């Protein structure tokens, strides 16, 4: 029994041993599992610790790198520009207090023009932009103002409508003009008086081209374009609606002996240089004002503006464009 008992106890012992072995094995396996997972976890954590903190500064560095660039860009594109613009506006506004012809609507154009012409004084900038010298000829054209007055300005910027015919057109006496020449009455009277006075000194000032209608100008301009090409024709002929002759206040003269293009060489021209303003006429396209008027010098083309304006223009050696931009146009 004992044996059996002994046998039994050894059997139990074996079983226990087996159980222990199994238990140990299980613990071992669990240990291995936990150990493996632990290692993985540790590696994961360590990697995290090692990588994340390194990565974050990198991102920050990146941000830092970007930030200054953005700031710099912003400075270039917006705040700095705005600052500069504000400064320029302040500068221009100071001038505004002094200049009656400062036009707030043109502020951007003044600034652009100043940037392109840094050596110009602000007064010059404002004047030139008012004369539209910052634009191409025939660009953004406007309807002429002060119609039927001696103040009307027609050039490569200001135009007259197709159907515009000045009031009070009168035919000139053939004593002082070729046949069928018409001017607005005040200009006709003034021209005839001037020509009459000159005649007393044996000078012959004859009107050879005066009022021209819109349709007449179409034919004339097209003829010139055909002969010389558009670019050249634009230097001496107004496009329809842009010819001063449509105002009835412009007159081309000659002395009957020389062709009108040689008028500069005549005694009549010398006399007109001294006296035309006394009758309200100005040499409309002088030599040194080509940029302002948009036309080459024409010794034969005169414009009636009245004695007062003519005298001012002559005394100050300015063009009608300049006078209009600073004295007439209500900005
Ligand atoms: Zn003319």
PDB file of N, CA and C in Angstrom, residues 11 24 44-45 61 176 192 198 252 286:
ATOM      1  N   UNK A  11       4.488   9.331  -8.118  1.00  0.00           N
ATOM      2  CA  UNK A  11       3.651   9.719  -9.314  1.00  0.00           C
ATOM      3  C   UNK A  11       3.163  11.152  -9.187  1.00  0.00           C
ATOM      4  N   UNK A  24       6.482  26.566 -15.418  1.00  0.00           N
ATOM      5  CA  UNK A  24       7.701  27.321 -15.754  1.00  0.00           C
ATOM      6  C   UNK A  24       7.750  27.675 -17.231  1.00  0.00           C
ATOM      7  N   UNK A  44      10.270  51.236 -29.215  1.00  0.00           N
ATOM      8  CA  UNK A  44       9.323  52.222 -29.760  1.00  0.00           C
ATOM      9  C   UNK A  44       9.412  53.560 -29.016  1.00  0.00           C
ATOM     10  N   UNK A  45       9.399  53.373 -27.666  1.00  0.00           N
ATOM     11  CA  UNK A  45       9.458  54.584 -26.837  1.00  0.00           C
ATOM     12  C   UNK A  45      10.766  55.324 -27.056  1.00  0.00           C
ATOM     13  N   UNK A  61      12.301  74.901 -36.782  1.00  0.00           N
ATOM     14  CA  UNK A  61      13.310  75.562 -37.607  1.00  0.00           C
ATOM     15  C   UNK A  61      12.734  75.930 -38.975  1.00  0.00           C
ATOM     16  N   UNK A 176      -8.533 138.347 -96.602  1.00  0.00           N
ATOM     17  CA  UNK A 176      -7.614 137.752 -95.614  1.00  0.00           C
ATOM     18  C   UNK A 176      -7.616 136.224 -95.608  1.00  0.00           C
ATOM     19  N   UNK A 192      -9.217 138.780 -88.795  1.00  0.00           N
ATOM     20  CA  UNK A 192      -9.307 139.816 -89.828  1.00  0.00           C
ATOM     21  C   UNK A 192      -8.646 141.122 -89.363  1.00  0.00           C
ATOM     22  N   UNK A 198      -1.518 143.865 -90.248  1.00  0.00           N
ATOM     23  CA  UNK A 198      -0.288 143.397 -90.885  1.00  0.00           C
ATOM     24  C   UNK A 198      -0.189 143.919 -92.314  1.00  0.00           C
ATOM     25  N   UNK A 252      -4.695 127.785 -90.292  1.00  0.00           N
ATOM     26  CA  UNK A 252      -3.385 127.632 -90.917  1.00  0.00           C
ATOM     27  C   UNK A 252      -3.198 128.807 -91.861  1.00  0.00           C
ATOM     28  N   UNK A 286       4.488 124.783 -80.830  1.00  0.00           N
ATOM     29  CA  UNK A 286       5.856 125.310 -80.854  1.00  0.00           C
ATOM     30  C   UNK A 286       6.909 124.195 -80.859  1.00  0.00           C
TER      31      UNK A 286
END
